[in-house]
Amino acid sequence: DVFVLRNAGNTLSHAEGSVVGSLEYCVGHLGAKLLVVLGHTKCGAMAGATQVMLNEKTAAASGAPKKVTTLEKLLAGLAPVAAQAQQELPSGASEAEIAAKAIEVNVFAGMARLLIYSEPVREKVKSGDVQLHGAVYDIVTGEVKFLGQHPKEKVILAMGAGSTDHALGA
């Protein structure tokens, strides 16, 4: 059986009750042994977050007043992921390249946040009862690229509750 939770851009920029609570139900009451944070190529939310991040940098540099739409406010929670993707790419990377890299960065960020926000999930992963993996689905080919566990999972588990995304580099 598969228990699926979906939202735009795999957003887990805060301890959203519906996503985190549903995953706690999944590993607790349903006994799930594997959680997969699955991003997908050509993600509109990541493209939008990248555009918001680049627009914020341009507006800050020009001193122009910032115009913020409701959609930009929604995407602002993902803008740090786009900024991290930009930092991981060579200087001069295009908006499309940044958005594509942000998909993978966002998968790892979501994994880290889930471990930070949910004590039940964190404890199940720490004990080995549950595994948490990341992956990216290619919407053109149908292939899934499995990314494995978060590269900093042991550090995140040791930090536990109250850790910040900044401290994790996620």
mmCIF file of C-alpha atoms in Angstrom:
data_model
loop_
_atom_site.group_PDB
_atom_site.id
_atom_site.type_symbol
_atom_site.label_atom_id
_atom_site.label_comp_id
_atom_site.label_asym_id
_atom_site.label_seq_id
_atom_site.Cartn_x
_atom_site.Cartn_y
_atom_site.Cartn_z
ATOM 1 C CA ASP A 1 0.000 0.000 0.000
ATOM 2 C CA VAL A 2 1.040 3.593 -0.619
ATOM 3 C CA PHE A 3 -0.003 6.508 1.567
ATOM 4 C CA VAL A 4 0.400 9.679 -0.501
ATOM 5 C CA LEU A 5 0.530 13.296 0.686
ATOM 6 C CA ARG A 6 0.875 16.020 -1.946
ATOM 7 C CA ASN A 7 1.224 19.759 -1.856
ATOM 8 C CA ALA A 8 2.715 22.397 -4.119
ATOM 9 C CA GLY A 9 6.485 22.284 -4.088
ATOM 10 C CA ASN A 10 6.690 19.744 -1.238
ATOM 11 C CA THR A 11 6.356 22.771 1.004
ATOM 12 C CA LEU A 12 7.354 22.043 4.533
ATOM 13 C CA SER A 13 8.688 25.481 5.347
ATOM 14 C CA HIS A 14 6.862 25.438 8.684
ATOM 15 C CA ALA A 15 5.573 22.642 10.910
ATOM 16 C CA GLU A 16 2.389 22.300 8.875
ATOM 17 C CA GLY A 17 -0.033 20.223 10.916
ATOM 18 C CA SER A 18 -1.704 18.461 8.006
ATOM 19 C CA VAL A 19 1.487 17.142 6.418
ATOM 20 C CA VAL A 20 3.458 16.451 9.584
ATOM 21 C CA GLY A 21 0.441 15.071 11.443
ATOM 22 C CA SER A 22 -0.477 12.810 8.545
ATOM 23 C CA LEU A 23 3.059 11.425 8.386
ATOM 24 C CA GLU A 24 3.023 10.817 12.136
ATOM 25 C CA TYR A 25 -0.234 8.874 11.642
ATOM 26 C CA CYS A 26 1.396 6.976 8.788
ATOM 27 C CA VAL A 27 4.429 5.785 10.785
ATOM 28 C CA GLY A 28 2.497 5.377 14.039
ATOM 29 C CA HIS A 29 -0.913 3.894 13.382
ATOM 30 C CA LEU A 30 -0.310 2.454 9.916
ATOM 31 C CA GLY A 31 3.183 1.170 10.690
ATOM 32 C CA ALA A 32 4.873 2.537 7.566
ATOM 33 C CA LYS A 33 8.555 1.635 7.405
ATOM 34 C CA LEU A 34 9.580 3.919 4.531
ATOM 35 C CA LEU A 35 8.915 7.602 3.927
ATOM 36 C CA VAL A 36 9.901 9.107 0.576
ATOM 37 C CA VAL A 37 10.032 12.844 -0.046
ATOM 38 C CA LEU A 38 9.485 12.946 -3.806
ATOM 39 C CA GLY A 39 10.062 16.056 -5.868
ATOM 40 C CA HIS A 40 9.494 16.221 -9.615
ATOM 41 C CA THR A 41 11.173 17.835 -12.591
ATOM 42 C CA LYS A 42 9.738 20.999 -14.106
ATOM 43 C CA CYS A 43 8.212 21.932 -10.736
ATOM 44 C CA GLY A 44 6.253 25.163 -11.069
ATOM 45 C CA ALA A 45 6.601 25.968 -7.382
ATOM 46 C CA MET A 46 10.400 25.738 -7.588
ATOM 47 C CA ALA A 47 10.412 27.865 -10.743
ATOM 48 C CA GLY A 48 8.230 30.423 -8.963
ATOM 49 C CA ALA A 49 10.375 30.365 -5.822
ATOM 50 C CA THR A 50 13.482 30.890 -7.950
ATOM 51 C CA GLN A 51 11.857 33.865 -9.659
ATOM 52 C CA VAL A 52 10.815 35.326 -6.275
ATOM 53 C CA MET A 53 14.354 34.889 -4.933
ATOM 54 C CA LEU A 54 15.936 36.539 -7.984
ATOM 55 C CA ASN A 55 13.375 39.367 -7.927
ATOM 56 C CA GLU A 56 14.119 40.000 -4.243
ATOM 57 C CA LYS A 57 17.841 40.287 -5.011
ATOM 58 C CA THR A 58 17.176 42.656 -7.920
ATOM 59 C CA ALA A 59 14.790 44.808 -5.880
ATOM 60 C CA ALA A 60 17.252 44.961 -2.975
ATOM 61 C CA ALA A 61 20.092 45.997 -5.302
ATOM 62 C CA SER A 62 18.050 48.690 -7.049
ATOM 63 C CA GLY A 63 16.400 50.022 -3.921
ATOM 64 C CA ALA A 64 13.048 49.831 -5.691
ATOM 65 C CA PRO A 65 9.994 49.242 -3.531
ATOM 66 C CA LYS A 66 9.098 45.579 -3.460
ATOM 67 C CA LYS A 67 5.708 44.597 -4.920
ATOM 68 C CA VAL A 68 4.507 41.385 -3.320
ATOM 69 C CA THR A 69 1.591 39.328 -4.584
ATOM 70 C CA THR A 70 -0.180 36.654 -2.575
ATOM 71 C CA LEU A 71 1.464 33.981 -4.708
ATOM 72 C CA GLU A 72 4.900 35.502 -4.031
ATOM 73 C CA LYS A 73 4.185 35.331 -0.305
ATOM 74 C CA LEU A 74 3.370 31.634 -0.668
ATOM 75 C CA LEU A 75 6.540 30.994 -2.668
ATOM 76 C CA ALA A 76 8.684 33.080 -0.305
ATOM 77 C CA GLY A 77 8.912 30.082 2.039
ATOM 78 C CA LEU A 78 10.697 28.212 -0.750
ATOM 79 C CA ALA A 79 12.971 31.095 -1.792
ATOM 80 C CA PRO A 80 15.771 30.042 0.632
ATOM 81 C CA VAL A 81 15.891 26.683 -1.153
ATOM 82 C CA ALA A 82 16.332 28.476 -4.480
ATOM 83 C CA ALA A 83 19.051 30.658 -2.942
ATOM 84 C CA GLN A 84 20.909 27.565 -1.715
ATOM 85 C CA ALA A 85 20.580 25.979 -5.174
ATOM 86 C CA GLN A 86 22.044 29.127 -6.726
ATOM 87 C CA GLN A 87 24.990 28.990 -4.286
ATOM 88 C CA GLU A 88 25.676 25.358 -5.212
ATOM 89 C CA LEU A 89 25.833 26.151 -8.936
ATOM 90 C CA PRO A 90 28.578 27.959 -10.855
ATOM 91 C CA SER A 91 28.264 31.737 -11.031
ATOM 92 C CA GLY A 92 26.033 32.882 -13.870
ATOM 93 C CA ALA A 93 23.678 29.881 -13.752
ATOM 94 C CA SER A 94 20.402 30.580 -15.539
ATOM 95 C CA GLU A 95 17.046 30.872 -13.797
ATOM 96 C CA ALA A 96 16.043 27.505 -15.309
ATOM 97 C CA GLU A 97 19.236 25.851 -14.031
ATOM 98 C CA ILE A 98 18.666 27.255 -10.550
ATOM 99 C CA ALA A 99 15.042 26.074 -10.519
ATOM 100 C CA ALA A 100 16.089 22.581 -11.650
ATOM 101 C CA LYS A 101 18.751 22.341 -8.921
ATOM 102 C CA ALA A 102 16.269 23.708 -6.357
ATOM 103 C CA ILE A 103 14.076 20.628 -6.840
ATOM 104 C CA GLU A 104 16.740 18.335 -5.400
ATOM 105 C CA VAL A 105 17.769 20.846 -2.735
ATOM 106 C CA ASN A 106 14.110 21.121 -1.706
ATOM 107 C CA VAL A 107 13.779 17.354 -1.311
ATOM 108 C CA PHE A 108 16.665 17.343 1.168
ATOM 109 C CA ALA A 109 15.316 20.465 2.909
ATOM 110 C CA GLY A 110 11.930 18.777 3.329
ATOM 111 C CA MET A 111 13.565 15.680 4.762
ATOM 112 C CA ALA A 112 15.531 17.764 7.262
ATOM 113 C CA ARG A 113 12.493 19.771 8.295
ATOM 114 C CA LEU A 114 10.388 16.663 8.784
ATOM 115 C CA LEU A 115 13.005 15.287 11.174
ATOM 116 C CA ILE A 116 13.155 18.614 13.019
ATOM 117 C CA TYR A 117 9.406 19.216 13.234
ATOM 118 C CA SER A 118 8.231 15.708 14.149
ATOM 119 C CA GLU A 119 9.464 13.982 17.263
ATOM 120 C CA PRO A 120 7.587 10.732 16.452
ATOM 121 C CA VAL A 121 9.106 10.530 12.968
ATOM 122 C CA ARG A 122 12.530 11.559 14.272
ATOM 123 C CA GLU A 123 12.464 8.858 16.974
ATOM 124 C CA LYS A 124 11.323 6.155 14.517
ATOM 125 C CA VAL A 125 14.129 7.085 12.102
ATOM 126 C CA LYS A 126 16.656 7.268 14.937
ATOM 127 C CA SER A 127 15.681 3.774 16.152
ATOM 128 C CA GLY A 128 15.834 2.339 12.633
ATOM 129 C CA ASP A 129 12.118 1.456 12.575
ATOM 130 C CA VAL A 130 11.543 3.902 9.702
ATOM 131 C CA GLN A 131 13.767 4.993 6.831
ATOM 132 C CA LEU A 132 13.475 8.425 5.247
ATOM 133 C CA HIS A 133 14.653 8.759 1.643
ATOM 134 C CA GLY A 134 14.511 11.402 -1.048
ATOM 135 C CA ALA A 135 13.812 11.048 -4.754
ATOM 136 C CA VAL A 136 13.004 13.082 -7.863
ATOM 137 C CA TYR A 137 10.428 11.946 -10.428
ATOM 138 C CA ASP A 138 11.137 12.909 -14.043
ATOM 139 C CA ILE A 139 7.766 13.887 -15.504
ATOM 140 C CA VAL A 140 9.034 13.405 -19.080
ATOM 141 C CA THR A 141 10.613 9.941 -18.827
ATOM 142 C CA GLY A 142 8.743 8.558 -15.817
ATOM 143 C CA GLU A 143 12.034 7.618 -14.184
ATOM 144 C CA VAL A 144 12.622 8.111 -10.474
ATOM 145 C CA LYS A 145 16.096 9.127 -9.302
ATOM 146 C CA PHE A 146 16.532 7.965 -5.721
ATOM 147 C CA LEU A 147 18.719 10.309 -3.687
ATOM 148 C CA GLY A 148 18.954 8.133 -0.579
ATOM 149 C CA GLN A 149 18.920 9.332 2.983
ATOM 150 C CA HIS A 150 19.756 12.916 3.883
ATOM 151 C CA PRO A 151 23.549 13.276 3.822
ATOM 152 C CA LYS A 152 23.371 14.996 7.229
ATOM 153 C CA GLU A 153 20.745 12.669 8.748
ATOM 154 C CA LYS A 154 22.924 11.607 11.705
ATOM 155 C CA VAL A 155 23.722 15.236 12.524
ATOM 156 C CA ILE A 156 20.048 16.219 12.242
ATOM 157 C CA LEU A 157 18.960 13.336 14.458
ATOM 158 C CA ALA A 158 21.569 14.322 17.043
ATOM 159 C CA MET A 159 20.374 17.951 16.977
ATOM 160 C CA GLY A 160 16.718 17.002 17.328
ATOM 161 C CA ALA A 161 13.898 19.394 18.079
ATOM 162 C CA GLY A 162 14.484 23.114 18.024
ATOM 163 C CA SER A 163 17.216 22.960 15.384
ATOM 164 C CA THR A 164 17.075 25.531 12.646
ATOM 165 C CA ASP A 165 17.293 25.094 8.906
ATOM 166 C CA HIS A 166 20.186 27.557 8.853
ATOM 167 C CA ALA A 167 22.183 25.411 11.267
ATOM 168 C CA LEU A 168 21.605 22.385 9.035
ATOM 169 C CA GLY A 169 22.429 24.079 5.789
ATOM 170 C CA ALA A 170 19.180 22.644 4.465
#
